Amino acid sequence: MRRSLLAILLLISVLCGSATSCDKSGDKVHHTDSDNITNDKMADNKINIKVGSEVFVATLSDNNTAKIFKEMLPLTINMTELNGNEKYTELPKNLPTNSSNPGTIKNGDLMLYGSITLVLFYKTFSTSYNYTKLGTVNDAKSLASALGADNVTVTFELAK
């Protein structure tokens, strides 16, 4: 009985001791490789949206749809005006979706309608439609004036 108890205590001690990561000084390590990967991922989720001579930086969402969209870049496309609040186009291929109703569309939202229609919104309004979020323009104050009231050519590319 005593040997069993000692064996269990030894096992628990070994397991608990191996769960703590230490550096050479014996202090716990606070920064891990996964922290660096997370920071790199945040830097990697930026794209540029060029409209004429203006460039807007957008942050992509952390989802599979945005990841596959990013793999398609660079992409220069003609976008069609619709409803005085958005520009849209069909992408060269279908993307996976996880659509939901956002309730409110915000100026600068980059969305996927269905599985192939890319939509860049330049006004805030309520919606009853479902979209898959791709990202958001970081500073969309002048997005509406850059996009204008007509159809427009837009370039989506990786941020440098």
Protein backbone atom coordinates (compact mmCIF):
# COMPACT_ATOMS: atom_id res chain seq x y z
CA MET A 1 0.00 0.00 0.00
CA ARG A 2 2.80 2.35 0.96
CA ARG A 3 4.65 1.63 -2.32
CA SER A 4 1.50 2.36 -4.31
CA LEU A 5 1.01 5.67 -2.51
CA LEU A 6 4.66 6.65 -3.08
CA ALA A 7 4.43 5.67 -6.76
CA ILE A 8 1.30 7.81 -7.22
CA LEU A 9 2.89 10.79 -5.44
CA LEU A 10 6.03 10.43 -7.57
CA LEU A 11 3.94 10.29 -10.74
CA ILE A 12 1.94 13.38 -9.75
CA SER A 13 5.17 15.22 -8.91
CA VAL A 14 6.71 14.38 -12.29
CA LEU A 15 3.56 15.39 -14.20
CA CYS A 16 3.19 18.68 -12.34
CA GLY A 17 6.88 19.49 -12.72
CA SER A 18 6.86 18.91 -16.47
CA ALA A 19 3.82 21.14 -16.95
CA THR A 20 5.79 24.27 -15.98
CA SER A 21 8.10 25.72 -18.59
CA CYS A 22 11.27 27.36 -17.22
CA ASP A 23 14.14 29.32 -18.69
CA LYS A 24 17.77 29.00 -17.48
CA SER A 25 17.19 31.21 -14.46
CA GLY A 26 14.31 29.02 -13.29
CA ASP A 27 11.68 31.69 -13.95
CA LYS A 28 8.59 30.81 -15.90
CA VAL A 29 8.77 31.61 -19.60
CA HIS A 30 6.18 34.26 -20.44
CA HIS A 31 6.65 34.57 -24.21
CA THR A 32 6.09 31.62 -26.47
CA ASP A 33 6.44 30.97 -30.17
CA SER A 34 2.66 31.01 -30.41
CA ASP A 35 2.67 34.63 -29.16
CA ASN A 36 4.95 35.55 -32.06
CA ILE A 37 2.77 33.63 -34.51
CA THR A 38 -0.30 35.52 -33.26
CA ASN A 39 1.45 38.88 -33.72
CA ASP A 40 2.65 37.84 -37.19
CA LYS A 41 -0.87 36.72 -38.10
CA MET A 42 -2.26 40.13 -37.10
CA ALA A 43 0.27 41.86 -39.37
CA ASP A 44 -0.52 39.41 -42.17
CA ASN A 45 -4.25 40.12 -42.20
CA LYS A 46 -3.91 43.58 -43.77
CA ILE A 47 -4.72 44.30 -47.39
CA ASN A 48 -4.71 47.44 -49.51
CA ILE A 49 -7.78 48.51 -51.44
CA LYS A 50 -6.84 50.92 -54.25
CA VAL A 51 -9.47 53.18 -55.76
CA GLY A 52 -7.97 55.58 -58.27
CA SER A 53 -5.03 57.23 -56.52
CA GLU A 54 -6.36 56.50 -53.01
CA VAL A 55 -5.29 53.50 -50.96
CA PHE A 56 -7.34 52.18 -48.06
CA VAL A 57 -5.96 49.65 -45.59
CA ALA A 58 -8.39 46.92 -44.55
CA THR A 59 -8.12 44.28 -41.87
CA LEU A 60 -9.31 40.85 -42.94
CA SER A 61 -11.49 38.78 -40.66
CA ASP A 62 -10.09 35.67 -39.03
CA ASN A 63 -12.08 33.10 -41.00
CA ASN A 64 -11.56 30.59 -43.80
CA THR A 65 -13.43 32.72 -46.35
CA ALA A 66 -11.11 35.70 -45.80
CA LYS A 67 -8.07 33.40 -45.94
CA ILE A 68 -9.08 32.02 -49.34
CA PHE A 69 -9.98 35.52 -50.60
CA LYS A 70 -6.49 36.68 -49.57
CA GLU A 71 -4.94 33.83 -51.58
CA MET A 72 -6.66 35.26 -54.70
CA LEU A 73 -4.84 38.60 -54.37
CA PRO A 74 -3.80 40.73 -56.18
CA LEU A 75 -7.13 41.22 -57.87
CA THR A 76 -8.17 44.19 -60.03
CA ILE A 77 -11.90 44.17 -60.70
CA ASN A 78 -14.67 46.36 -62.03
CA MET A 79 -17.25 46.92 -59.32
CA THR A 80 -20.86 47.83 -60.07
CA GLU A 81 -22.73 50.54 -58.17
CA LEU A 82 -25.86 49.45 -56.27
CA ASN A 83 -28.34 51.36 -54.10
CA GLY A 84 -26.08 54.33 -53.39
CA ASN A 85 -24.35 52.39 -50.60
CA GLU A 86 -22.28 49.58 -52.12
CA LYS A 87 -20.09 48.35 -54.95
CA TYR A 88 -20.22 44.68 -55.93
CA THR A 89 -18.72 42.19 -58.36
CA GLU A 90 -18.60 38.47 -58.98
CA LEU A 91 -15.33 36.83 -57.99
CA PRO A 92 -13.54 34.43 -60.35
CA LYS A 93 -14.46 31.49 -58.09
CA ASN A 94 -16.84 30.52 -55.29
CA LEU A 95 -15.63 30.90 -51.72
CA PRO A 96 -16.74 28.96 -48.64
CA THR A 97 -19.41 30.74 -46.64
CA ASN A 98 -20.52 31.14 -43.06
CA SER A 99 -23.18 33.76 -43.59
CA SER A 100 -25.29 35.48 -41.00
CA ASN A 101 -27.30 38.65 -40.70
CA PRO A 102 -25.12 41.44 -39.27
CA GLY A 103 -28.17 43.62 -38.59
CA THR A 104 -26.21 46.74 -39.47
CA ILE A 105 -23.81 47.17 -42.37
CA LYS A 106 -21.08 49.68 -41.61
CA ASN A 107 -19.19 52.01 -43.91
CA GLY A 108 -16.08 50.07 -44.93
CA ASP A 109 -17.45 46.55 -44.47
CA LEU A 110 -16.08 44.07 -47.00
CA MET A 111 -18.52 41.17 -47.33
CA LEU A 112 -19.35 38.14 -49.40
CA TYR A 113 -22.97 37.77 -50.53
CA GLY A 114 -23.74 34.18 -51.41
CA SER A 115 -20.55 32.38 -52.30
CA ILE A 116 -19.25 34.51 -55.17
CA THR A 117 -20.37 38.14 -54.86
CA LEU A 118 -17.85 40.50 -53.28
CA VAL A 119 -19.43 43.63 -51.77
CA LEU A 120 -17.68 46.76 -50.52
CA PHE A 121 -20.06 48.97 -48.53
CA TYR A 122 -19.52 52.72 -48.26
CA LYS A 123 -22.52 53.74 -46.14
CA THR A 124 -23.92 52.50 -42.82
CA PHE A 125 -27.47 51.10 -42.86
CA SER A 126 -29.68 48.32 -41.49
CA THR A 127 -30.01 45.09 -43.47
CA SER A 128 -32.10 41.94 -43.51
CA TYR A 129 -29.66 40.10 -45.81
CA ASN A 130 -27.05 37.51 -44.82
CA TYR A 131 -23.35 37.97 -45.55
CA THR A 132 -20.01 36.36 -44.74
CA LYS A 133 -17.69 39.00 -43.35
CA LEU A 134 -14.34 39.29 -45.12
CA GLY A 135 -12.99 42.37 -43.36
CA THR A 136 -13.26 46.07 -42.66
CA VAL A 137 -11.62 49.18 -44.07
CA ASN A 138 -9.67 50.65 -41.14
CA ASP A 139 -10.39 54.31 -41.94
CA ALA A 140 -13.40 54.56 -44.24
CA LYS A 141 -14.17 58.29 -43.86
CA SER A 142 -13.33 59.13 -47.49
CA LEU A 143 -14.30 55.75 -48.97
CA ALA A 144 -17.64 56.98 -50.38
CA SER A 145 -16.08 59.93 -52.18
CA ALA A 146 -13.26 57.75 -53.56
CA LEU A 147 -15.69 55.12 -54.87
CA GLY A 148 -18.03 57.74 -56.37
CA ALA A 149 -21.55 57.25 -57.69
CA ASP A 150 -20.69 55.13 -60.74
CA ASN A 151 -19.09 51.78 -61.46
CA VAL A 152 -15.40 51.77 -60.52
CA THR A 153 -12.22 49.75 -60.90
CA VAL A 154 -10.80 48.57 -57.56
CA THR A 155 -7.56 46.72 -56.81
CA PHE A 156 -7.29 44.45 -53.79
CA GLU A 157 -3.71 43.50 -52.88
CA LEU A 158 -1.61 42.37 -49.97
CA ALA A 159 -0.35 45.19 -47.76
CA LYS A 160 3.39 45.66 -47.85
